[in-house]
Each structure stands twice: as structure tokens, then as C-alpha cells.
Amino acid sequence: MERTRRGSKNQNAQRSSQSRQSLQHNEALDRFPQAGRGAAHPKSQKERRSQSAKDLSRPRSAYKNLTKWSYYHDGDVEVPEICVYSIDNRCSFEDRGCLRLHAKCTSQWQVLYRSAWCNFRNFHSIEIEDAFEDVNQSGVQLTPVNPSKLGSAGKDMYKILGNDLWEIDFEQMRVKNINSTNVSYKIRRLSTQSSALSNSSKATTFVWYFLDTNKKWIKYGENDSTQNNENISSIISDEIEKYFCSNGSPQLKFNTSKFQYILDIKSMQQTNLVTKTVRPVRRRPVKKVSTKSQNLEHQGGFGPQKDAVNRDLPPYWDAMKSSDTMRIVTLENSSKEYSDISHLLLLTLPGRRTRAIKRIQNPFLWRPFKNKQLELTLKYGSAKTLNIQRLFHGTREEYVESICKENFDWRLYGTNVGHKFGRGSYFSNSAAVASRYCQPSLLGHCFLLVAEVIVGEVTKGDSSMTRPPKNVFTNELYDTTVDDPVAPKVFVKYDKQEYCPLYVIEFA
């Protein structure tokens, strides 16, 4: 998981190149707005052509607090595009002010209200994106808003949407009030650059479709629903996307073995030059796995999970598929869950800045941990005796992914710690203590994991211990060794089933 950091000269060159590519893509959207349904673009050519210069030449003071995130209400950015570097917290322009929208996923939907673009709340943006990724969908009805479950940014959106029912129209790119037919607002979709312009793994891949004679949406270059090979187009979807991004003519000619056609990118229609048959065309993004939390903000998540896969997992987790072995979910900064975990960090590290908090969803670690709780509860006769606590573990960035998958293992990830209080996995109830064992990344970021730990009965540990000693009063092994039995700060665990990683905190 270790990242590499380029020199500022290379970063500026790359950013300048990215700005030129954004300019190229956005100019295509200006010329062919129908093709850009769901994609945003600057308002004028003059603004677009100055973007690259702005990125690199603005004075530092002009950037202060200008970077906008998708969880803010205000989403009016100078370059209407997701900053690809923000997804991994690698944008070197964040502190000075990035001209693009920062987000933890590759897309964000916005509404134009009083001449300013505002970010839909996370749960609405996800609803819209899920529908838009389905080429068969022309729109979607939004889930009604529950104001009692919204944060401050969500309450600003509530002022726009209120308690009314709203639906999204992808053909007109508007959100319409179902209760009042004369009320509607423009919407747009911000995303990372098209894969036709960028080789980034986080670039957005678009697919071009036409509606065939059986009312089925067919990807260009593939056989239609009649399975007649004579209907396969001579041009494929990727070629259309490259042509679209190249700012060519609004009309593109192609053919099948029987007919010639014109694809009009401006009107999003294809016309058979012989039969004059006109068919609608759509350009839609390919679904990406999002790192963004899919909590339904106003419902507190997906609600109780009743299917067999999720039945015994925490109700606040995002729903897991039967094929999922693990999910890492980046929390919204405005969520209560984010606030609670951040508060734990800041209690002993008040001067630090939280960069991201990610929830670890690993059922293969969670279930053994819960089974161990049940076993020890039966053994001790009371769950209170287990003394379960949320504790911190400091580590290197390169170890985080393995810990999320395999749990803490002092034999592999404990070289920073030593064995002063026992040969096991080390935790602390103080973020400040745990942070001593962090090794900053090349970007200067540190990583703490928050784990749920069965502390139980404790005793003073020493470097010779490979397991806790026996309690002479109960003739049972202690559960944990510590630095100080009266006021412990360091906890050493020896059984992997007695702890489970829950969150990763990235901070600077």
C-alpha cells in the first residue's frame, strides 16, 4: 500500500497535462451538450483555457480554504470535475485550494440553485448514479428526506428539496418536483476524466449505446437483439468516445454491412441514410466500485440486514454480498460515525488533522471475535467481565491492508513495538501513545487502527511472556498483559480472536 511521491516539478507538469485534457473534454461537452448528459463543463471558453494557468500560477493566499469536498453543500468549483488525486488523499493542491471538486469516489451529482451548484447528499447522489449507470433508466425518483437525520450540510439541501417528492429526468438533466409540476432545477454529474483521455485506474469509462428495433439498448460494435450480424456497426463504443473527446465534427459517419449511418453527437441520435430511421443514442458511465460510504444518511445506513449473508453482522455496516470477503468504506465527514471516531483521536491528539476515516468490514474477522465473546461470557458468567474496549494500534501505511484482511499479528507487523510487556499485539487507549509507533508516509500522513478488544482481567507484563500468566486466585490465565495494572495505557493481546480491527484513521 505504500505510495510514491513525485517531485513538485513532475506534479505540476502532470497537473498541467491533466488540465489540458480536462479542457479538451469539457470543450467537447460544450459543443455537444446532449452527449454530456450527466457530465458538467465550465461556462465559457475563456474560463476553460485559463484553467491550466490558474492551477499553477495563483498566489498561495488566493487558494486559502477554497478546496471544496463532495460532502459540503457548496459544490461550485472552477473546473467541474472530480480531482482524481483527492480520492486517495494525494492532491498536493488541497491546502492551497484545488480547482476541482474533492471526493472519495469518481462521481458526484449536483443541483443548480440560485445560480450556484450544490452537492446532493451522499445517499441521493448514490441513488442517482446507480440509476444513471443503468442505460435502461431515463430517470429515478429520489428517496424523501428525513431532516432529523441530516447534518448541517444536509439541512442546506433540505431547504431546497423540503418534504416534497422529486424525480430525476436524465433526458432533460433536471430534478423535478412531483408535487408541483412547474418547479424544477438543472442538475449535472461531475466525474473523473474520461478514460479516453486518462490512463488512471480511476478515470471514468463511458459506453455508447443505440436503441434497436426491439427497444433494447445495444453497445456500439456489438450485435443487436435480432442477432443479425449484418447489423453490427463498423465503429465501436471506445472509438466514439475518443472521437467525442477530440472535438471533431458533431456528426460521425459509420456503416454496417447493409447501411450507412450518421451519428449526431449533438442531438444524440443515429440516422439510417437509406431508410431515414432515427434512433436515440445514450452515453453512460460504467459502474465503478466506490470507496465512498453508501450509508443512507437520513436512514442511518441500509437498516437491519435480514439476508443470510448479513444476518449476524453489525447493522450499521454497508450490505455485504455473498462473494465479498472484505469491504473498506470511507466515511462521510458529516456522519455521526465519523465524528465519534474522530473524537477518540482528538482526545489525546488535539492538534492533528484527520484526513480520512475508513470502516473495515471483514466478516471473517468479526464472526470469530463475536464467537469468542460468547465463549468467554459463558465461561465468566457475565458479559461485563469481558471489559470490551475500543483501542488504538499504530502502524505503517504498508501494513494497513494486510491487517484489514488478516488481523493484527505481532510476528509480522510488530517490529516497531518491541516486546517490553509481552510477545503479542499491542494496543493503547491513548491515540497519542499509539501514534509513537506510526511511521509517516511519504506524504507525511500517519495511520492508526481502531480495534474492539476483549480486555478482561489484566496483569503486569514483561518481555519474556508469550501468553498471559495464571491468576493465582482463579487458576485461570489472565486475558491481557499491560504496562500498569492500575492505570494501563498499553495492552498486549495474545489470541487473535480476542480483537477485531474496525476503523483506519489517516491523519497528519
Short mmCIF file of C-alpha atoms in Angstrom, two decimals:
data_model
loop_
_atom_site.label_atom_id
_atom_site.label_comp_id
_atom_site.label_asym_id
_atom_site.label_seq_id
_atom_site.Cartn_x
_atom_site.Cartn_y
_atom_site.Cartn_z
CA MET A 1 0.00 0.00 0.00
CA GLU A 2 2.98 2.28 0.07
CA ARG A 3 2.59 5.31 -2.15
CA THR A 4 5.23 7.12 -4.13
CA ARG A 5 5.58 10.86 -4.24
CA ARG A 6 6.90 12.71 -7.23
CA GLY A 7 8.77 15.94 -7.11
CA SER A 8 6.84 19.18 -7.35
CA LYS A 9 8.08 19.78 -10.88
CA ASN A 10 6.65 16.47 -12.08
CA GLN A 11 3.43 17.05 -10.18
CA ASN A 12 2.96 20.45 -11.76
CA ALA A 13 3.67 19.04 -15.22
CA GLN A 14 1.21 16.23 -14.65
CA ARG A 15 -1.40 18.64 -13.32
CA SER A 16 -0.89 20.94 -16.30
CA SER A 17 -1.35 17.96 -18.62
CA GLN A 18 -4.47 16.96 -16.76
CA SER A 19 -5.84 20.49 -17.10
CA ARG A 20 -5.26 20.39 -20.85
CA GLN A 21 -7.09 17.09 -21.05
CA SER A 22 -9.95 18.48 -18.96
CA LEU A 23 -10.10 21.44 -21.32
CA GLN A 24 -10.32 19.06 -24.26
CA HIS A 25 -13.11 17.01 -22.69
CA ASN A 26 -15.09 19.98 -21.45
CA GLU A 27 -14.92 21.71 -24.83
CA ALA A 28 -16.42 18.56 -26.33
CA LEU A 29 -19.26 18.77 -23.83
CA ASP A 30 -19.84 22.42 -24.66
CA ARG A 31 -20.10 21.65 -28.37
CA PHE A 32 -22.26 18.55 -27.88
CA PRO A 33 -24.31 19.14 -24.70
CA GLN A 34 -26.71 16.26 -25.37
CA ALA A 35 -23.82 13.81 -25.24
CA GLY A 36 -22.79 15.32 -21.95
CA ARG A 37 -25.99 14.46 -20.12
CA GLY A 38 -24.78 13.88 -16.62
CA ALA A 39 -21.38 15.48 -17.27
CA ALA A 40 -20.50 19.03 -16.33
CA HIS A 41 -18.41 21.65 -18.07
CA PRO A 42 -17.24 25.24 -17.49
CA LYS A 43 -19.38 28.13 -18.64
CA SER A 44 -17.08 29.79 -21.13
CA GLN A 45 -14.14 29.02 -23.38
CA LYS A 46 -12.15 31.80 -21.80
CA GLU A 47 -12.52 30.20 -18.36
CA ARG A 48 -11.56 26.79 -19.71
CA ARG A 49 -8.44 27.99 -21.47
CA SER A 50 -7.16 29.67 -18.35
CA GLN A 51 -7.60 26.64 -16.08
CA SER A 52 -4.12 25.22 -16.50
CA ALA A 53 -2.55 28.60 -15.80
CA LYS A 54 -4.76 29.08 -12.75
CA ASP A 55 -3.75 25.70 -11.37
CA LEU A 56 -0.08 26.65 -11.37
CA SER A 57 0.16 30.42 -11.11
CA ARG A 58 -2.35 31.54 -8.49
CA PRO A 59 -0.76 33.15 -5.42
CA ARG A 60 -0.85 30.98 -2.33
CA SER A 61 -3.09 33.45 -0.45
CA ALA A 62 -5.75 33.21 -3.15
CA TYR A 63 -6.21 29.48 -2.54
CA LYS A 64 -6.93 29.64 1.18
CA ASN A 65 -9.90 27.44 2.13
CA LEU A 66 -11.06 27.19 -1.49
CA THR A 67 -10.91 23.42 -1.84
CA LYS A 68 -14.44 22.02 -1.86
CA TRP A 69 -15.46 18.49 -0.96
CA SER A 70 -18.46 16.50 -2.11
CA TYR A 71 -19.85 16.43 1.44
CA TYR A 72 -20.00 20.25 1.51
CA HIS A 73 -23.26 21.85 0.44
CA ASP A 74 -21.40 24.25 -1.85
CA GLY A 75 -20.04 22.41 -4.89
CA ASP A 76 -19.44 25.33 -7.24
CA VAL A 77 -15.91 24.62 -8.49
CA GLU A 78 -13.94 26.32 -11.26
CA VAL A 79 -13.15 23.03 -13.02
CA PRO A 80 -16.31 20.89 -12.86
CA GLU A 81 -14.57 17.58 -12.43
CA ILE A 82 -13.61 15.19 -9.62
CA CYS A 83 -9.96 15.59 -8.63
CA VAL A 84 -8.59 12.10 -9.15
CA TYR A 85 -5.86 12.69 -6.57
CA SER A 86 -8.37 13.55 -3.84
CA ILE A 87 -9.76 10.01 -3.83
CA ASP A 88 -6.55 8.76 -2.22
CA ASN A 89 -5.74 11.99 -0.34
CA ARG A 90 -2.84 12.69 -2.69
CA CYS A 91 -3.80 16.14 -4.00
CA SER A 92 -0.85 18.44 -3.33
CA PHE A 93 -3.08 21.45 -4.04
CA GLU A 94 -5.65 20.78 -1.31
CA ASP A 95 -4.19 23.14 1.29
CA ARG A 96 -3.73 25.94 -1.26
CA GLY A 97 -7.07 25.33 -2.93
CA CYS A 98 -7.81 22.81 -5.69
CA LEU A 99 -9.88 24.00 -8.63
CA ARG A 100 -11.66 20.62 -8.88
CA LEU A 101 -14.17 19.02 -6.54
CA HIS A 102 -12.63 16.69 -3.96
CA ALA A 103 -14.44 13.41 -3.31
CA LYS A 104 -13.88 9.82 -2.21
CA CYS A 105 -15.49 8.34 -5.29
CA THR A 106 -15.38 9.00 -9.01
CA SER A 107 -18.71 10.83 -9.38
CA GLN A 108 -20.91 13.41 -7.66
CA TRP A 109 -24.33 14.79 -8.65
CA GLN A 110 -25.20 18.45 -8.18
CA VAL A 111 -28.23 20.73 -8.48
CA LEU A 112 -28.20 24.35 -9.69
CA TYR A 113 -29.93 26.53 -7.13
CA ARG A 114 -29.88 30.32 -7.22
CA SER A 115 -27.05 30.32 -9.77
CA ALA A 116 -24.80 28.09 -7.64
CA TRP A 117 -24.08 24.39 -7.94
CA CYS A 118 -24.87 22.47 -4.74
CA ASN A 119 -23.92 18.89 -3.91
CA PHE A 120 -26.67 16.35 -3.47
CA ARG A 121 -26.34 14.49 -0.19
CA ASN A 122 -24.46 11.23 -0.39
CA PHE A 123 -27.49 8.95 -0.35
CA HIS A 124 -29.19 10.94 -3.12
CA SER A 125 -26.04 11.11 -5.25
CA ILE A 126 -25.70 7.34 -4.96
CA GLU A 127 -29.36 6.81 -5.92
CA ILE A 128 -28.96 8.98 -8.99
CA GLU A 129 -25.65 7.42 -10.01
CA ASP A 130 -26.96 3.87 -9.63
CA ALA A 131 -29.86 4.69 -11.94
CA PHE A 132 -27.68 6.60 -14.42
CA GLU A 133 -25.28 3.69 -14.77
CA ASP A 134 -28.24 1.61 -16.00
CA VAL A 135 -28.69 2.53 -19.65
CA ASN A 136 -32.33 1.40 -19.46
CA GLN A 137 -33.18 4.10 -16.94
CA SER A 138 -34.44 7.51 -18.06
CA GLY A 139 -34.72 8.80 -14.52
CA VAL A 140 -35.25 7.93 -10.88
CA GLN A 141 -37.46 9.08 -8.02
CA LEU A 142 -35.48 10.33 -5.03
CA THR A 143 -35.98 8.97 -1.53
CA PRO A 144 -37.82 11.54 0.64
CA VAL A 145 -35.58 13.44 3.03
CA ASN A 146 -35.80 12.96 6.80
CA PRO A 147 -34.49 16.27 8.21
CA SER A 148 -33.89 14.86 11.70
CA LYS A 149 -31.14 12.58 10.32
CA LEU A 150 -29.26 15.23 8.34
CA GLY A 151 -26.09 17.08 9.25
CA SER A 152 -25.61 20.81 8.72
CA ALA A 153 -24.76 20.44 5.03
CA GLY A 154 -27.78 18.17 4.57
CA LYS A 155 -30.05 20.76 6.14
CA ASP A 156 -28.99 23.25 3.48
CA MET A 157 -30.10 20.76 0.83
CA TYR A 158 -33.34 20.24 2.77
CA LYS A 159 -34.05 23.93 2.25
CA ILE A 160 -34.08 23.20 -1.49
CA LEU A 161 -35.92 19.87 -1.55
CA GLY A 162 -38.04 20.09 1.60
CA ASN A 163 -40.54 17.27 2.23
CA ASP A 164 -41.68 17.11 -1.39
CA LEU A 165 -41.22 14.18 -3.74
CA TRP A 166 -38.66 14.71 -6.50
CA GLU A 167 -37.66 12.80 -9.61
CA ILE A 168 -34.60 12.98 -11.82
CA ASP A 169 -35.01 13.31 -15.59
CA PHE A 170 -31.81 12.18 -17.36
CA GLU A 171 -33.03 13.29 -20.79
CA GLN A 172 -33.58 16.88 -19.71
CA MET A 173 -30.99 16.76 -16.90
CA ARG A 174 -33.35 18.26 -14.35
CA VAL A 175 -34.71 17.38 -10.94
CA LYS A 176 -38.49 17.88 -10.96
CA ASN A 177 -40.90 18.43 -8.09
CA ILE A 178 -43.60 15.76 -8.37
CA ASN A 179 -45.92 17.75 -6.11
CA SER A 180 -45.57 20.92 -8.15
CA THR A 181 -45.07 20.37 -11.88
CA ASN A 182 -43.75 23.87 -12.55
CA VAL A 183 -40.81 23.56 -10.13
CA SER A 184 -37.57 22.03 -11.41
CA TYR A 185 -33.83 22.68 -11.31
CA LYS A 186 -30.90 21.85 -13.57
CA ILE A 187 -28.62 19.03 -12.47
CA ARG A 188 -25.19 17.85 -13.56
CA ARG A 189 -22.83 14.97 -12.95
CA LEU A 190 -19.20 15.59 -12.02
CA SER A 191 -16.75 12.77 -12.56
CA THR A 192 -13.11 11.98 -13.08
CA GLN A 193 -11.76 12.35 -16.61
CA SER A 194 -12.89 10.09 -19.40
CA SER A 195 -10.73 7.00 -19.89
CA ALA A 196 -10.33 8.20 -23.48
CA LEU A 197 -8.12 10.97 -22.09
CA SER A 198 -6.66 9.45 -18.93
CA ASN A 199 -4.89 6.18 -18.16
CA SER A 200 -5.74 6.46 -14.46
CA SER A 201 -7.47 3.46 -12.92
CA LYS A 202 -9.94 5.97 -11.50
CA ALA A 203 -10.82 7.51 -14.87
CA THR A 204 -14.47 7.22 -15.91
CA THR A 205 -15.22 4.78 -18.70
CA PHE A 206 -18.18 5.78 -20.86
CA VAL A 207 -20.13 3.44 -23.12
CA TRP A 208 -22.18 4.48 -26.16
CA TYR A 209 -25.49 2.73 -26.90
CA PHE A 210 -28.26 2.91 -29.50
CA LEU A 211 -31.88 1.72 -29.19
CA ASP A 212 -32.52 -1.16 -31.60
CA THR A 213 -35.70 -2.27 -33.31
CA ASN A 214 -36.75 -4.34 -30.26
CA LYS A 215 -36.32 -1.38 -27.91
CA LYS A 216 -33.10 -2.80 -26.46
CA TRP A 217 -30.08 -0.63 -25.74
CA ILE A 218 -27.12 -2.03 -27.66
CA LYS A 219 -23.47 -1.14 -27.19
CA TYR A 220 -21.85 0.07 -30.41
CA GLY A 221 -19.77 -2.66 -32.01
CA GLU A 222 -21.92 -5.48 -30.63
CA ASN A 223 -24.75 -7.48 -32.17
CA ASP A 224 -28.26 -6.21 -31.58
CA SER A 225 -31.17 -8.21 -30.13
CA THR A 226 -32.05 -9.68 -33.55
CA GLN A 227 -28.65 -11.44 -33.56
CA ASN A 228 -28.23 -10.50 -37.22
CA ASN A 229 -24.53 -9.97 -37.90
CA GLU A 230 -25.40 -7.57 -40.70
CA ASN A 231 -26.45 -5.04 -38.03
CA ILE A 232 -23.07 -4.83 -36.28
CA SER A 233 -21.67 -1.32 -36.65
CA SER A 234 -18.23 -0.68 -38.12
CA ILE A 235 -17.40 1.61 -35.20
CA ILE A 236 -17.14 0.56 -31.57
CA SER A 237 -18.04 2.43 -28.40
CA ASP A 238 -14.43 3.27 -27.43
CA GLU A 239 -13.83 4.87 -30.84
CA ILE A 240 -16.92 7.04 -30.46
CA GLU A 241 -15.76 8.20 -27.03
CA LYS A 242 -12.32 9.11 -28.37
CA TYR A 243 -13.93 10.98 -31.24
CA PHE A 244 -16.26 12.78 -28.84
CA CYS A 245 -13.32 13.90 -26.67
CA SER A 246 -11.30 15.01 -29.71
CA ASN A 247 -13.68 17.89 -30.52
CA GLY A 248 -14.34 16.65 -34.02
CA SER A 249 -17.40 17.30 -36.16
CA PRO A 250 -20.75 16.83 -34.38
CA GLN A 251 -21.61 14.18 -36.97
CA LEU A 252 -19.81 10.89 -37.29
CA LYS A 253 -20.35 8.54 -40.24
CA PHE A 254 -20.23 4.77 -39.93
CA ASN A 255 -21.80 1.75 -41.56
CA THR A 256 -22.97 -1.83 -41.20
CA SER A 257 -22.73 -4.41 -43.96
CA LYS A 258 -26.05 -3.17 -45.36
CA PHE A 259 -26.49 0.53 -44.49
CA GLN A 260 -24.71 3.78 -43.87
CA TYR A 261 -25.47 5.90 -40.82
CA ILE A 262 -24.77 9.30 -39.30
CA LEU A 263 -24.33 9.54 -35.55
CA ASP A 264 -25.23 13.06 -34.47
CA ILE A 265 -23.45 13.65 -31.18
CA LYS A 266 -25.19 16.96 -30.66
CA SER A 267 -28.72 15.58 -30.80
CA MET A 268 -27.73 12.10 -29.58
CA GLN A 269 -29.42 10.34 -32.50
CA GLN A 270 -28.32 7.99 -35.25
CA THR A 271 -29.94 8.14 -38.67
CA ASN A 272 -30.05 5.45 -41.34
CA LEU A 273 -29.19 7.30 -44.55
CA VAL A 274 -31.25 4.89 -46.67
CA THR A 275 -34.37 4.20 -44.62
CA LYS A 276 -34.19 7.52 -42.70
CA THR A 277 -34.89 5.62 -39.48
CA VAL A 278 -33.82 7.67 -36.47
CA ARG A 279 -32.82 6.00 -33.21
CA PRO A 280 -31.88 7.59 -29.86
CA VAL A 281 -28.35 7.27 -28.52
CA ARG A 282 -27.08 7.29 -24.94
CA ARG A 283 -23.67 7.77 -23.34
CA ARG A 284 -23.47 6.26 -19.86
CA PRO A 285 -20.65 5.53 -17.37
CA VAL A 286 -19.53 2.04 -16.49
CA LYS A 287 -20.18 1.17 -12.86
CA LYS A 288 -17.16 1.53 -10.60
CA VAL A 289 -16.64 0.14 -7.11
CA SER A 290 -16.90 3.23 -4.92
CA THR A 291 -14.76 3.93 -1.87
CA LYS A 292 -17.40 6.28 -0.72
CA SER A 293 -19.60 5.24 2.18
CA GLN A 294 -23.01 4.16 0.96
CA ASN A 295 -24.76 4.92 4.22
CA LEU A 296 -28.24 6.27 3.63
CA GLU A 297 -27.56 9.42 5.61
CA HIS A 298 -31.14 10.08 6.63
CA GLN A 299 -31.86 6.44 7.47
CA GLY A 300 -28.71 5.62 9.41
CA GLY A 301 -27.47 3.11 6.85
CA PHE A 302 -29.22 0.34 4.98
CA GLY A 303 -31.23 -0.58 8.04
CA PRO A 304 -31.38 -4.04 9.61
CA GLN A 305 -29.77 -6.59 7.35
CA LYS A 306 -32.01 -9.64 7.20
CA ASP A 307 -30.45 -11.78 4.50
CA ALA A 308 -28.34 -14.80 5.38
CA VAL A 309 -25.09 -13.12 4.35
CA ASN A 310 -25.54 -10.11 6.63
CA ARG A 311 -27.70 -11.52 9.43
CA ASP A 312 -25.03 -11.61 12.15
CA LEU A 313 -23.03 -8.57 11.02
CA PRO A 314 -23.26 -5.08 12.58
CA PRO A 315 -26.46 -3.30 11.40
CA TYR A 316 -24.51 -0.12 10.59
CA TRP A 317 -22.30 -1.91 8.04
CA ASP A 318 -22.99 -1.49 4.36
CA ALA A 319 -24.69 -4.57 2.92
CA MET A 320 -22.25 -7.35 2.01
CA LYS A 321 -22.57 -9.67 -0.98
CA SER A 322 -22.03 -13.40 -0.63
CA SER A 323 -18.85 -13.02 -2.73
CA ASP A 324 -17.41 -10.24 -0.52
CA THR A 325 -14.55 -11.23 1.77
CA MET A 326 -13.98 -7.66 2.94
CA ARG A 327 -15.12 -4.10 2.24
CA ILE A 328 -13.39 -0.84 3.12
CA VAL A 329 -15.86 2.05 3.36
CA THR A 330 -14.71 5.67 3.56
CA LEU A 331 -16.96 7.54 5.98
CA GLU A 332 -18.61 10.85 5.18
CA ASN A 333 -17.05 13.65 7.23
CA SER A 334 -20.54 14.86 8.13
CA SER A 335 -21.71 11.49 9.56
CA LYS A 336 -22.07 10.80 13.28
CA GLU A 337 -19.91 7.69 12.91
CA TYR A 338 -17.04 9.79 11.52
CA SER A 339 -17.49 12.35 14.30
CA ASP A 340 -17.41 9.69 17.03
CA ILE A 341 -14.19 8.08 15.80
CA SER A 342 -12.52 11.42 15.13
CA HIS A 343 -13.38 12.47 18.68
CA LEU A 344 -11.50 9.44 20.05
CA LEU A 345 -8.40 10.54 18.14
CA LEU A 346 -8.57 14.20 19.16
CA LEU A 347 -8.95 13.45 22.87
CA THR A 348 -5.20 12.85 23.11
CA LEU A 349 -4.03 14.30 19.78
CA PRO A 350 -5.97 17.60 19.67
CA GLY A 351 -3.62 19.29 17.22
CA ARG A 352 -3.83 16.65 14.49
CA ARG A 353 -5.89 16.88 11.31
CA THR A 354 -7.98 13.88 10.30
CA ARG A 355 -7.57 13.14 6.58
CA ALA A 356 -9.88 10.12 6.29
CA ILE A 357 -11.64 7.51 8.38
CA LYS A 358 -12.44 4.14 6.81
CA ARG A 359 -14.65 1.42 8.21
CA ILE A 360 -13.27 -2.12 7.96
CA GLN A 361 -15.98 -4.65 7.11
CA ASN A 362 -14.42 -8.10 7.39
CA PRO A 363 -16.95 -10.77 8.39
CA PHE A 364 -14.18 -13.38 8.64
CA LEU A 365 -12.60 -11.40 11.48
CA TRP A 366 -15.84 -10.14 13.02
CA ARG A 367 -17.57 -13.51 13.42
CA PRO A 368 -14.67 -15.26 15.24
CA PHE A 369 -14.42 -12.22 17.51
CA LYS A 370 -18.13 -12.40 18.37
CA ASN A 371 -17.89 -16.16 18.90
CA LYS A 372 -15.02 -15.60 21.34
CA GLN A 373 -17.13 -13.05 23.22
CA LEU A 374 -19.89 -15.62 23.58
CA GLU A 375 -17.44 -18.30 24.72
CA LEU A 376 -15.91 -16.05 27.40
CA THR A 377 -19.31 -14.79 28.52
CA LEU A 378 -20.36 -18.39 29.18
CA LYS A 379 -17.04 -19.02 30.93
CA TYR A 380 -17.21 -15.98 33.22
CA GLY A 381 -20.98 -15.89 33.59
CA SER A 382 -21.27 -12.21 32.62
CA ALA A 383 -20.53 -10.13 29.54
CA LYS A 384 -19.47 -7.21 31.77
CA THR A 385 -16.42 -9.19 32.91
CA LEU A 386 -15.08 -9.10 29.34
CA ASN A 387 -14.42 -5.34 29.61
CA ILE A 388 -14.55 -4.77 25.82
CA GLN A 389 -12.84 -1.53 24.79
CA ARG A 390 -12.02 0.36 21.60
CA LEU A 391 -8.25 0.74 21.48
CA PHE A 392 -5.68 2.19 19.07
CA HIS A 393 -2.87 0.47 17.20
CA GLY A 394 -0.20 2.50 15.39
CA THR A 395 1.44 1.07 12.28
CA ARG A 396 2.99 1.81 8.90
CA GLU A 397 0.89 2.52 5.85
CA GLU A 398 2.28 -0.55 4.09
CA TYR A 399 0.81 -2.84 6.77
CA VAL A 400 -2.74 -1.43 6.84
CA GLU A 401 -4.23 -3.52 4.04
CA SER A 402 -2.84 -6.79 5.40
CA ILE A 403 -4.15 -6.03 8.89
CA CYS A 404 -7.61 -5.32 7.47
CA LYS A 405 -7.57 -8.68 5.70
CA GLU A 406 -5.72 -10.88 8.22
CA ASN A 407 -5.95 -9.12 11.60
CA PHE A 408 -3.07 -7.91 13.77
CA ASP A 409 -0.12 -10.28 14.03
CA TRP A 410 2.85 -9.15 16.10
CA ARG A 411 5.12 -11.62 14.28
CA LEU A 412 4.52 -9.75 11.02
CA TYR A 413 3.59 -6.20 12.00
CA GLY A 414 5.13 -5.75 15.43
CA THR A 415 8.74 -4.84 14.65
CA ASN A 416 8.14 -1.18 15.61
CA VAL A 417 6.94 -2.11 19.08
CA GLY A 418 9.44 -4.33 20.83
CA HIS A 419 8.23 -6.77 23.48
CA LYS A 420 8.54 -4.87 26.75
CA PHE A 421 5.17 -6.04 28.12
CA GLY A 422 4.85 -9.37 26.31
CA ARG A 423 5.15 -11.01 22.91
CA GLY A 424 1.77 -10.17 21.44
CA SER A 425 -0.20 -7.50 19.57
CA TYR A 426 0.00 -4.07 21.20
CA PHE A 427 -2.89 -1.63 21.70
CA SER A 428 -3.41 1.59 23.63
CA ASN A 429 -6.38 3.55 24.95
CA SER A 430 -4.44 6.69 24.03
CA ALA A 431 -4.08 7.77 20.40
CA ALA A 432 -1.01 9.77 21.45
CA VAL A 433 0.71 6.64 22.81
CA ALA A 434 -0.24 4.52 19.80
CA SER A 435 0.93 7.22 17.39
CA ARG A 436 4.51 6.78 18.65
CA TYR A 437 4.58 3.57 16.65
CA CYS A 438 3.35 5.15 13.43
CA GLN A 439 5.80 5.78 10.63
CA PRO A 440 4.72 8.74 8.46
CA SER A 441 4.14 8.04 4.77
CA LEU A 442 5.93 9.97 2.04
CA LEU A 443 3.09 12.50 2.22
CA GLY A 444 3.59 12.87 5.97
CA HIS A 445 0.39 11.02 6.85
CA CYS A 446 0.14 8.62 9.80
CA PHE A 447 -2.15 5.63 10.25
CA LEU A 448 -3.92 4.40 13.38
CA LEU A 449 -6.31 1.47 13.53
CA VAL A 450 -9.19 1.36 15.97
CA ALA A 451 -9.94 -2.15 17.21
CA GLU A 452 -12.52 -3.65 19.50
CA VAL A 453 -10.60 -5.59 22.13
CA ILE A 454 -11.62 -8.00 24.89
CA VAL A 455 -9.52 -6.67 27.75
CA GLY A 456 -10.89 -8.86 30.57
CA GLU A 457 -8.59 -9.48 33.54
CA VAL A 458 -5.19 -7.75 33.33
CA THR A 459 -1.77 -8.12 34.91
CA LYS A 460 1.65 -6.53 34.51
CA GLY A 461 3.52 -7.93 31.52
CA ASP A 462 7.21 -8.43 30.76
CA SER A 463 9.32 -9.21 27.71
CA SER A 464 9.53 -12.95 28.44
CA MET A 465 5.79 -13.60 28.19
CA THR A 466 4.41 -15.47 25.17
CA ARG A 467 0.99 -15.71 26.82
CA PRO A 468 -0.58 -14.19 29.95
CA PRO A 469 0.36 -15.80 33.29
CA LYS A 470 -2.11 -17.59 35.55
CA ASN A 471 -4.25 -15.72 38.03
CA VAL A 472 -3.45 -17.38 41.36
CA PHE A 473 -6.90 -16.58 42.69
CA THR A 474 -8.89 -18.14 39.83
CA ASN A 475 -6.30 -20.58 38.49
CA GLU A 476 -7.19 -19.24 35.01
CA LEU A 477 -4.94 -17.32 32.63
CA TYR A 478 -5.22 -13.57 32.68
CA ASP A 479 -6.72 -12.18 29.46
CA THR A 480 -4.31 -9.30 28.86
CA THR A 481 -0.92 -8.04 30.00
CA VAL A 482 -0.45 -4.30 30.49
CA ASP A 483 2.15 -1.69 31.38
CA ASP A 484 0.37 -0.67 34.60
CA PRO A 485 -2.46 -2.75 36.13
CA VAL A 486 -3.87 0.28 37.99
CA ALA A 487 -3.91 2.81 35.13
CA PRO A 488 -2.95 0.93 31.96
CA LYS A 489 -2.03 2.70 28.74
CA VAL A 490 -0.58 -0.28 26.88
CA PHE A 491 -2.49 -3.55 26.36
CA VAL A 492 -0.93 -6.74 24.95
CA LYS A 493 -3.14 -9.45 23.43
CA TYR A 494 -2.12 -13.00 22.54
CA ASP A 495 -5.27 -14.51 20.98
CA LYS A 496 -6.28 -13.18 17.54
CA GLN A 497 -9.93 -13.97 18.24
CA GLU A 498 -9.98 -11.51 21.13
CA TYR A 499 -9.63 -8.40 18.97
CA CYS A 500 -11.00 -7.14 15.67
CA PRO A 501 -9.97 -4.09 13.58
CA LEU A 502 -12.89 -1.73 12.96
CA TYR A 503 -11.53 1.53 11.52
CA VAL A 504 -8.47 3.04 9.85
CA ILE A 505 -7.70 6.67 10.69
CA GLU A 506 -5.41 8.60 8.37
CA PHE A 507 -4.20 11.84 9.89
CA ALA A 508 -1.48 14.46 9.63
#
